[in-house]
Short mmCIF file of C-alpha atoms and ligand atoms in Angstrom, two decimals:
data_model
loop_
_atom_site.label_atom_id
_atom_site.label_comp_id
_atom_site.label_asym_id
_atom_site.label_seq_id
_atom_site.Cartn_x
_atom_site.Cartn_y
_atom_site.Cartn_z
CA UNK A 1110 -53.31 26.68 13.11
CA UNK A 1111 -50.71 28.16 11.24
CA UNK A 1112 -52.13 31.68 11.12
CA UNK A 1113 -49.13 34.28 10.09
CA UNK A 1114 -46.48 31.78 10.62
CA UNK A 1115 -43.63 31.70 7.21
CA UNK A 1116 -42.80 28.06 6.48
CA UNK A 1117 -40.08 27.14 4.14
CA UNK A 1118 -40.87 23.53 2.56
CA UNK A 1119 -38.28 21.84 -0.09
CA UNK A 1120 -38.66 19.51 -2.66
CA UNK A 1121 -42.17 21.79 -3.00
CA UNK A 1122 -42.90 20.80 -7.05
CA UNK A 1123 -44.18 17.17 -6.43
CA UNK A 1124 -45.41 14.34 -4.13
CA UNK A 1125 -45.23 14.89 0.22
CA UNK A 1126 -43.68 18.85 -0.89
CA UNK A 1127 -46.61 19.57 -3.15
CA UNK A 1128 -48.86 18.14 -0.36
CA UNK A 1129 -47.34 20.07 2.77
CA UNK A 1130 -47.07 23.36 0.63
CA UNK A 1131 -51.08 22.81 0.21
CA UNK A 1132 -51.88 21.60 3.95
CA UNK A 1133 -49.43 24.31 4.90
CA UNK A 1134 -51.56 27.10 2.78
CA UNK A 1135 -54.71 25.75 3.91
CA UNK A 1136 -53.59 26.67 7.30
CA UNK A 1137 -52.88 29.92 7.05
CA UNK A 1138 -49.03 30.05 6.34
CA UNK A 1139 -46.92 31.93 4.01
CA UNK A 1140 -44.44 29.60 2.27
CA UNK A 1141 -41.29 29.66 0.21
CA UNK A 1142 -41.34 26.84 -1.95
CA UNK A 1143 -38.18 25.32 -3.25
CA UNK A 1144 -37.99 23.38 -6.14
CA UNK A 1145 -34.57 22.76 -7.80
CA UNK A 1146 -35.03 24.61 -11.17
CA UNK A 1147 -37.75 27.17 -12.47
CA UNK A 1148 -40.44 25.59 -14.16
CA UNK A 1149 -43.80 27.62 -15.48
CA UNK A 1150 -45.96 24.83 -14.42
CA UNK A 1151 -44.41 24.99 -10.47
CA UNK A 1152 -45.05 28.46 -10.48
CA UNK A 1153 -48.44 28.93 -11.76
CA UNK A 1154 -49.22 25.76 -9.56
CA UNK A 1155 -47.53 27.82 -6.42
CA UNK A 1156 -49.80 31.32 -7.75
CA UNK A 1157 -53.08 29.23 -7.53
CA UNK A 1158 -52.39 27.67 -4.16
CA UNK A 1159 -51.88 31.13 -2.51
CA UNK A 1160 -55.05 33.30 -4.45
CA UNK A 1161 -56.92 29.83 -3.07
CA UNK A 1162 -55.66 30.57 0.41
CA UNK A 1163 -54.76 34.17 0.40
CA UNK A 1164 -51.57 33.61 1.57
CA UNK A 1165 -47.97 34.58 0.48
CA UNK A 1166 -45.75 31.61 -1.45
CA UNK A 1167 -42.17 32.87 -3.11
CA UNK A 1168 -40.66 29.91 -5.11
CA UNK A 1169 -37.23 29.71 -4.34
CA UNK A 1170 -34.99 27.30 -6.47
CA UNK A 1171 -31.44 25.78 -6.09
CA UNK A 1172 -29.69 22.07 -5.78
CA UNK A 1173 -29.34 20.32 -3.21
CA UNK A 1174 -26.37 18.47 -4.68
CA UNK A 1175 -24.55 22.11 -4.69
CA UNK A 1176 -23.51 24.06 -1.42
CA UNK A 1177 -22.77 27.40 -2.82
CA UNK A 1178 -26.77 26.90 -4.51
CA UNK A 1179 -27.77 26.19 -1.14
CA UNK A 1180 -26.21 29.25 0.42
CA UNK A 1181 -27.51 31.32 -2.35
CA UNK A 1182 -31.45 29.90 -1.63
CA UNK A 1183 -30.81 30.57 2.12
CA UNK A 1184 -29.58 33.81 1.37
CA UNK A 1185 -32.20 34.96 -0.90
CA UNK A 1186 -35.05 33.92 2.33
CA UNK A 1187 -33.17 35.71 4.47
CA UNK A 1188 -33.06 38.56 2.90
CA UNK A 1189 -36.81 39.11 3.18
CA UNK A 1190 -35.68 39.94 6.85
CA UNK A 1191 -38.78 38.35 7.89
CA UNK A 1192 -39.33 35.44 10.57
CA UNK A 1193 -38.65 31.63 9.26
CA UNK A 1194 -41.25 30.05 11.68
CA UNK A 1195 -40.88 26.71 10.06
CA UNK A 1196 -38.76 24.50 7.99
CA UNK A 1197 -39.31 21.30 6.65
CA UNK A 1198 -36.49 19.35 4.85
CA UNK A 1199 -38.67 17.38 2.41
CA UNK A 1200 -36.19 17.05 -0.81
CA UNK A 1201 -34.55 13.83 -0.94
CA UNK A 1202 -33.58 11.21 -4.08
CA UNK A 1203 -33.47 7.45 -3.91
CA UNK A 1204 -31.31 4.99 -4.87
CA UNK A 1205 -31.30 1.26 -5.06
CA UNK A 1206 -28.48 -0.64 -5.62
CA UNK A 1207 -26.65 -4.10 -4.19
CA UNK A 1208 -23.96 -2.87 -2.05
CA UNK A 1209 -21.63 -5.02 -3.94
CA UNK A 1210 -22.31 -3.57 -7.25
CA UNK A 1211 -22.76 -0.13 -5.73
CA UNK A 1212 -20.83 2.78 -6.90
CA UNK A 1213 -19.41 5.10 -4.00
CA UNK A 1214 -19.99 8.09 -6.14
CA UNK A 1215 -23.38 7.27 -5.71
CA UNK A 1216 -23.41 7.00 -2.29
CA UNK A 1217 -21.68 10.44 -1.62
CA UNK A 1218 -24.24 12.07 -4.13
CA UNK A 1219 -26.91 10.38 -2.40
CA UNK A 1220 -26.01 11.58 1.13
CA UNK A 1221 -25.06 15.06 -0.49
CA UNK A 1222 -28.36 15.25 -1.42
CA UNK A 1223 -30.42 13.92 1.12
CA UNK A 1224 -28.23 14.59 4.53
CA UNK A 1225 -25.58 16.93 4.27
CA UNK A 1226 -27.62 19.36 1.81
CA UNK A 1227 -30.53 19.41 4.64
CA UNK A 1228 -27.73 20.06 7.29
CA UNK A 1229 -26.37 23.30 5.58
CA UNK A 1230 -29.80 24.64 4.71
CA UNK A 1231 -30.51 24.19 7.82
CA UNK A 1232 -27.63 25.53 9.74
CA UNK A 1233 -28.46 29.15 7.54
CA UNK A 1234 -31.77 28.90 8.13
CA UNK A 1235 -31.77 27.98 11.87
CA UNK A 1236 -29.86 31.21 12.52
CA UNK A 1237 -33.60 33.15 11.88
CA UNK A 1238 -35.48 30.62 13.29
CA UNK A 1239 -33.35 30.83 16.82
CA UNK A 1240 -34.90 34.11 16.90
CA UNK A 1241 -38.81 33.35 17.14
CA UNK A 1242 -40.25 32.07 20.28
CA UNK A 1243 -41.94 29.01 19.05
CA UNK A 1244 -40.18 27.58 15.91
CA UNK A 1245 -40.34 24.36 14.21
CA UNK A 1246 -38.13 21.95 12.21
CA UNK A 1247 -39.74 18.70 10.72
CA UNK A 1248 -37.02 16.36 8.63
CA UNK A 1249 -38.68 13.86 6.63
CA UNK A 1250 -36.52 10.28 7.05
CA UNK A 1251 -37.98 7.15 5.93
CA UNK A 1252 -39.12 4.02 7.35
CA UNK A 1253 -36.13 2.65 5.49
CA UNK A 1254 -34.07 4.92 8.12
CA UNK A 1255 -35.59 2.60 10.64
CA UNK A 1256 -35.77 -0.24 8.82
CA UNK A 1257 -33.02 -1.17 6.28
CA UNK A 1258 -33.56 -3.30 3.46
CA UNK A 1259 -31.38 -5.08 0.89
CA UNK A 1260 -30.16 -2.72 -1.91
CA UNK A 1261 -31.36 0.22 0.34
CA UNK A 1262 -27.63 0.89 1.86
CA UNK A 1263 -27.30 4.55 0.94
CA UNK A 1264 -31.33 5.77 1.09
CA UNK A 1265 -31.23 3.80 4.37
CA UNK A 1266 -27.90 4.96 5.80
CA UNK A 1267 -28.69 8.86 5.13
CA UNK A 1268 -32.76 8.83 6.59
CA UNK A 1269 -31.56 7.07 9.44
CA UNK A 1270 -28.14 9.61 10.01
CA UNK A 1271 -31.56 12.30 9.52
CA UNK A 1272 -33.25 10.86 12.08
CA UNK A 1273 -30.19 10.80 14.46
CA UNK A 1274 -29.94 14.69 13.47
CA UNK A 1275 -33.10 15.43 14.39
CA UNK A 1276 -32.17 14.63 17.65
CA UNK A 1277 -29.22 16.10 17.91
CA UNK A 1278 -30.44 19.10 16.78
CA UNK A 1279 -33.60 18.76 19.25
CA UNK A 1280 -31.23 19.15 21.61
CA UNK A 1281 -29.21 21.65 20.99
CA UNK A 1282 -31.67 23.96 19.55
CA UNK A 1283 -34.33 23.43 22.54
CA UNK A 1284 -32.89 26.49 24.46
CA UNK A 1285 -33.30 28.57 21.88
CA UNK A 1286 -37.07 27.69 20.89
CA UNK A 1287 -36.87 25.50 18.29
CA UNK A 1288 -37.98 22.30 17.91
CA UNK A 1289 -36.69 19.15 15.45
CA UNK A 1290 -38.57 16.66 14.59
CA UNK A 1291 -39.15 13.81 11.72
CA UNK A 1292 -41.60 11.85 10.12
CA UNK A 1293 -40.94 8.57 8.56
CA UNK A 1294 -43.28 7.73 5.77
CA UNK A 1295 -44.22 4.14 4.63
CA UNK A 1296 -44.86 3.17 1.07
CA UNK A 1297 -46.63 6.53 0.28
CA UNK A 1298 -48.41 6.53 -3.16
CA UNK A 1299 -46.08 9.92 -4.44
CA UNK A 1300 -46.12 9.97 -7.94
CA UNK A 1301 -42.11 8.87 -7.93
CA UNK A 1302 -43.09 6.02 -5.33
CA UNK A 1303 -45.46 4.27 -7.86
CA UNK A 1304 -43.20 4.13 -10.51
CA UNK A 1305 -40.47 2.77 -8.94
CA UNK A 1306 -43.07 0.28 -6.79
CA UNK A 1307 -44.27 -0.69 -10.32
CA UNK A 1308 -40.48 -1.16 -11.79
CA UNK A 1309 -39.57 -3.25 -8.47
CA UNK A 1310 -43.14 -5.27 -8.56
CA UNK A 1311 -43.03 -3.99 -4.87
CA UNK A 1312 -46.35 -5.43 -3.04
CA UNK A 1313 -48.00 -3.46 -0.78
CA UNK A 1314 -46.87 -4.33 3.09
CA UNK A 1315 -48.54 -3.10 5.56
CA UNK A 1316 -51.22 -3.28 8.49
CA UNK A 1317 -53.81 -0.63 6.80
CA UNK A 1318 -53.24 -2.91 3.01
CA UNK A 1319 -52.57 -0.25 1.08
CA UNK A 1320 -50.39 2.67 -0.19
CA UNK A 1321 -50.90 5.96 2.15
CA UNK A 1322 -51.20 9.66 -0.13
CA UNK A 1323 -48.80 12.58 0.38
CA UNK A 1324 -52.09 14.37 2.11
CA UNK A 1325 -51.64 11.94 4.66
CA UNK A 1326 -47.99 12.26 5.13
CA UNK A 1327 -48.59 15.96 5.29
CA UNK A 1328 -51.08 16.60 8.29
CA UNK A 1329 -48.40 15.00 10.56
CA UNK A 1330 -45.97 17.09 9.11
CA UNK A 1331 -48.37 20.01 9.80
CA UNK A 1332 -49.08 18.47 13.53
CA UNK A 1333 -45.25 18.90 13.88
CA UNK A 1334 -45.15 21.94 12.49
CA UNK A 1335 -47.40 23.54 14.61
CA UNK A 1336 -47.94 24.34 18.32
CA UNK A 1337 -50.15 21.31 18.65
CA UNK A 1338 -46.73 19.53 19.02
CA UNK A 1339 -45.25 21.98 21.26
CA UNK A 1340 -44.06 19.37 23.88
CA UNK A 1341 -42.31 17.07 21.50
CA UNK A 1342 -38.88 17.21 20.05
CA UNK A 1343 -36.86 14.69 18.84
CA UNK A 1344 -38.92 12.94 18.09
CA UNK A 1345 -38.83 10.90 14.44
CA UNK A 1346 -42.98 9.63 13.96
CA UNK A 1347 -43.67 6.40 11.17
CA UNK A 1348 -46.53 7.11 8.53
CA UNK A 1349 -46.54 3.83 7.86
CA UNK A 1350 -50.04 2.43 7.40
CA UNK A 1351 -49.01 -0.30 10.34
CA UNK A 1352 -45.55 -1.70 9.65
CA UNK A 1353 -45.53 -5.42 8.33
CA UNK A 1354 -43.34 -7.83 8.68
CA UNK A 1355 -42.27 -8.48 5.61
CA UNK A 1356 -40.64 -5.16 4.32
CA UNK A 1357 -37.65 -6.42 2.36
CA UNK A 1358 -39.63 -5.96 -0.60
CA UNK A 1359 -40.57 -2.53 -0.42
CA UNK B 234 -26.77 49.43 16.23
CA UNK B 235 -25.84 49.47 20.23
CA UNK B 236 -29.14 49.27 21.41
CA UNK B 237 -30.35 45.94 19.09
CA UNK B 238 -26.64 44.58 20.14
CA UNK B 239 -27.65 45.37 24.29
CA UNK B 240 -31.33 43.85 23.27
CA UNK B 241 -30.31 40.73 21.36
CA UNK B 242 -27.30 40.12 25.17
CA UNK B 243 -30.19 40.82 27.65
CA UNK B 244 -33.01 38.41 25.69
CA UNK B 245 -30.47 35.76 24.65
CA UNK B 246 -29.23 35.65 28.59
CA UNK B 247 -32.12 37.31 29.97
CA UNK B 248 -30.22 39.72 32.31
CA UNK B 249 -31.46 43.66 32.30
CA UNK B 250 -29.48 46.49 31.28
CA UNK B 251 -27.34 47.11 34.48
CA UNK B 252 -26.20 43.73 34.48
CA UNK B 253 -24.29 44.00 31.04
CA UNK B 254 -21.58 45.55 31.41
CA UNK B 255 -20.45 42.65 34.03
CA UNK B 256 -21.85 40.30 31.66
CA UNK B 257 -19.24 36.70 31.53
CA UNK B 258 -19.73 33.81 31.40
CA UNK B 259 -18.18 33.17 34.83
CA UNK B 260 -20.88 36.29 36.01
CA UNK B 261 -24.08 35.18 34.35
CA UNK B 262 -25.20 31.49 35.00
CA UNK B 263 -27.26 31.30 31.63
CA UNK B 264 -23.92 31.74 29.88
CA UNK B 265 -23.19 28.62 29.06
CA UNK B 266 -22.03 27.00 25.19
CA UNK B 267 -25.28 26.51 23.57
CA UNK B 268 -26.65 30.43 24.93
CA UNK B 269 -23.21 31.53 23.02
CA UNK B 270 -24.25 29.87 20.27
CA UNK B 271 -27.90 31.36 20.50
CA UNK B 272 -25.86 34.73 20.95
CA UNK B 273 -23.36 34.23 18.12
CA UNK B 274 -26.63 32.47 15.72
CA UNK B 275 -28.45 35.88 16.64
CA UNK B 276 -25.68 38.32 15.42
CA UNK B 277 -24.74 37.09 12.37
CA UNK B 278 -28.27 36.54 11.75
CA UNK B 279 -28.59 40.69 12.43
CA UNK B 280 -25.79 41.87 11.40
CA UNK B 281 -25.50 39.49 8.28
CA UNK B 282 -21.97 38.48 9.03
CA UNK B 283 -20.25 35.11 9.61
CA UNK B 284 -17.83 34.65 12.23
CA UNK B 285 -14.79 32.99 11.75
CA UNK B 286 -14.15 30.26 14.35
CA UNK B 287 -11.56 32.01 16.29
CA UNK B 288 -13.86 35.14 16.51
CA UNK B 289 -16.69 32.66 18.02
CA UNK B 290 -14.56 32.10 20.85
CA UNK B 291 -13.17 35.60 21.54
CA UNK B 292 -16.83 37.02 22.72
CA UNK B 293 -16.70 36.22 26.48
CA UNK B 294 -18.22 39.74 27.48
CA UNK B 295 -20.51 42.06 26.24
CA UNK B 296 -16.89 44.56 25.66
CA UNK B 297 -15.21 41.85 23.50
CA UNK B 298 -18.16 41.24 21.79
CA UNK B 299 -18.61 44.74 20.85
CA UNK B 300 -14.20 44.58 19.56
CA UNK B 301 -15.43 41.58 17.68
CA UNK B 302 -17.95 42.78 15.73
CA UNK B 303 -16.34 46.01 14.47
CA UNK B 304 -14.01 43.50 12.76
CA UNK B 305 -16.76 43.01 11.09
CA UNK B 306 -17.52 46.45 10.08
CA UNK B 307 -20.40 46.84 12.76
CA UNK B 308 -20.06 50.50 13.97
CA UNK B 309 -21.17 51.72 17.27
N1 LIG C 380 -42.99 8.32 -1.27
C1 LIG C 380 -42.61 7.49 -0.34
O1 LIG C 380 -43.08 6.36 -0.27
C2 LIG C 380 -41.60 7.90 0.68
C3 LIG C 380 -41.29 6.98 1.68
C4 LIG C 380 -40.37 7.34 2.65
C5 LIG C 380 -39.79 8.59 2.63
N2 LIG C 380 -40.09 9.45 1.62
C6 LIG C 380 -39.43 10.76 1.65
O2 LIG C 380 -40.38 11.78 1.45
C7 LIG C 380 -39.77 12.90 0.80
C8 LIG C 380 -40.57 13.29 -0.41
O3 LIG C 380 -40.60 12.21 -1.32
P1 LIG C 380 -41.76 12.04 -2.41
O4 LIG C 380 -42.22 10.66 -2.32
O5 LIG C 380 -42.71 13.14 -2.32
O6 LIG C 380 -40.88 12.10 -3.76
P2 LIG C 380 -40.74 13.15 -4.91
O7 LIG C 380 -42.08 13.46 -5.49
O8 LIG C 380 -39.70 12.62 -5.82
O9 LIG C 380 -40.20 14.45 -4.18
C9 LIG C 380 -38.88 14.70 -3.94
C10 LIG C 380 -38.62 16.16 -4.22
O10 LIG C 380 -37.26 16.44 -3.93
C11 LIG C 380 -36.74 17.27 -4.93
N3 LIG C 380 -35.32 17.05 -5.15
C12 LIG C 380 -34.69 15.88 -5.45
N4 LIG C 380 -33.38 16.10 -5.64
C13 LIG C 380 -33.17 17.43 -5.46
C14 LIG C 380 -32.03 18.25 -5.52
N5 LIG C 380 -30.82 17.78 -5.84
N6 LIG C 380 -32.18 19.58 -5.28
C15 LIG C 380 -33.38 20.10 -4.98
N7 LIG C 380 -34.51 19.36 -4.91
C16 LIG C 380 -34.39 18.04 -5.15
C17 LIG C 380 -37.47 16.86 -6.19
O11 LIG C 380 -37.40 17.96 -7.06
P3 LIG C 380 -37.49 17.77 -8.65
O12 LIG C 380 -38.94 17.76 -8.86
O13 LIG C 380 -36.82 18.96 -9.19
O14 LIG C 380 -36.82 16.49 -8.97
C18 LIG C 380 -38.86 16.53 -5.67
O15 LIG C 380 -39.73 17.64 -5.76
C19 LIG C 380 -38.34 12.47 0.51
O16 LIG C 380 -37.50 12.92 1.55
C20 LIG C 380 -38.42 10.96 0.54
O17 LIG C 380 -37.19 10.35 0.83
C21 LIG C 380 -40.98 9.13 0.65
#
């Protein structure tokens, strides 16, 4: 499905990255995997996936919170002079906090982080991507981008400025070949999400009763990804297990 | 370096050869804003430059595109 085609996926070290890297792999792509600092365990992780696969994967690593990193990890993929078929913009942090007891800092590192980080990788990377015939662009928002809940201002406020990028983008990026897209996960059972489920005694909430897995998360990704999508853009799909409705807890 | 800059004009506006040298956008109907941004994406993507936003909006022929981009230290 992905025979040949170079993907770069961020946030690549844990949970819905980890997940699409694999998928990804699985389906024949090469990947650069970007993780924000080296780590031995990433990398031998990374070196199994692609001897499993036979496929390429080149770790790339820089912060999202830090433009001139973010040029630099741009840079170094395009430097391989080789096609950027597909991107997906997977990195993200969360934050919960009353918005009267919330800290603006917080905010601003927040949306660094999880909107206008994206936005610059993207705008380097897009440059590449302009140039294949079929490429792809998946942006992974949140339900909470659709669906705001108490102490969810920031989180909520940057998925849901994604989501309105993604279209944006769809549109101005259709001429050229590339298509934008996003997927809005649930309450996915990520590593990160269980923890801070168990912290918040979140239930679960939703149709299907339970928690979905990154694996799940990640075949839509790679259904966006890939040509089997080739008549949608803009378009922002919920992995949501059936949306309740009763999601101020979550 | 001429030819991949008369390639990356005719694919970007799909026009053939002869037709460059008139190329506008008042001349070529695919020229409009987000084709110059495919075209000026697709340069500094090849040429590993970055226009500055002036420069951007002094490419309205395949001639001043060329006067552009050896600002830029592309030699033809
Ligand atoms: N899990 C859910 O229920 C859920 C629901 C809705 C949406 N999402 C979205 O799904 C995506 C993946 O989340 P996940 O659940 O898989 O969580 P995760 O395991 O925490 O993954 C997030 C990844 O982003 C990376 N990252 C965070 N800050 C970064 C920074 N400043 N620079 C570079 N990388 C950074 C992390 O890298 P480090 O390992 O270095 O920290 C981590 O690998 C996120 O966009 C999230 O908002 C998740």
């Amino acid at each position: 499905m992905l025979q040949g085609k170079n993907a770069v996926v961020t946030g690549a070290r844990t949970g819905i990255g980890r997940a699409t890297v694999e998928k990804f792999a699985e389906f024949g792509a090469n990947i650069w995997a970007c993780a924000r600092q080296p780590d031995a365990a990433f990398e031998s992780d990374m070196k199994n996936i692609s001897h499993r696969y036979g496929i390429w994967i080149e770790t790339v690593f820089f912060d999202f919170a830090d433009k001139s990193q973010i040029e630099a990890g741009a840079k170094e993929i395009l430097s391989a002079k080789r096609p950027v078929d597909i991107l997906v913009n997977n990195a993200a942090i969360n934050q919960t906090e009353l918005f009267m007891k919330a800290s603006i800092d917080n905010i601003e590192h927040l949306f660094a982080v999880d909107f206008f980080g994206p936005l610059l990788f993207t705008q380097k990377l897009a440059k590449r991507m302009m140039r294949g015939k079929a490429s792809s662009i998946v942006n992974i928002s949140s339900l909470r981008g659709l669906q705001p809940a108490p102490g969810r201002l920031a989180y909520s406020s940057a998925k849901s400025a994604l989501k309105t990028a993604t279209e944006t983008l769809a549109l101005e990026l259709a001429s050229s070949g590339v298509r934008v897209n996003a997927v809005a996960p649930g309450q996915i059972g990520s590593e990160r999400m269980m923890e801070e489920l168990k912290e918040r005694k979140t239930s679960i909430n939703n149709a299907l009763g339970r928690f979905g897995t990154s694996a799940e998360v990640a075949e839509v990704i790679l259904f966006l990804a890939s040509d089997m999508s080739s008549y949608m853009t803009g378009e922002t799909i919920p992995v949501t297990g059936g949306r309740g409705t009763d999601f101020t807890s979550s | 370096m001429l030819q991949t800059y008369r390639d990356l004009f005719c694919e970007i506006f799909e026009i053939e050869e002869d037709e460059l040298d008139s190329a506008t956008p008042d001349t070529l109907d695919t020229w409009d804003s987000l084709h110059h941004m495919n075209l000026i994406a697709a340069l500094e993507d090849e040429f590993d430059i970055e226009f500055e936003p002036e420069d951007v909006m002094e490419i309205v022929s395949f001639q001043s595109g060329m006067e552009v981009l050896k600002k830029y230290g592309v030699n033809f």
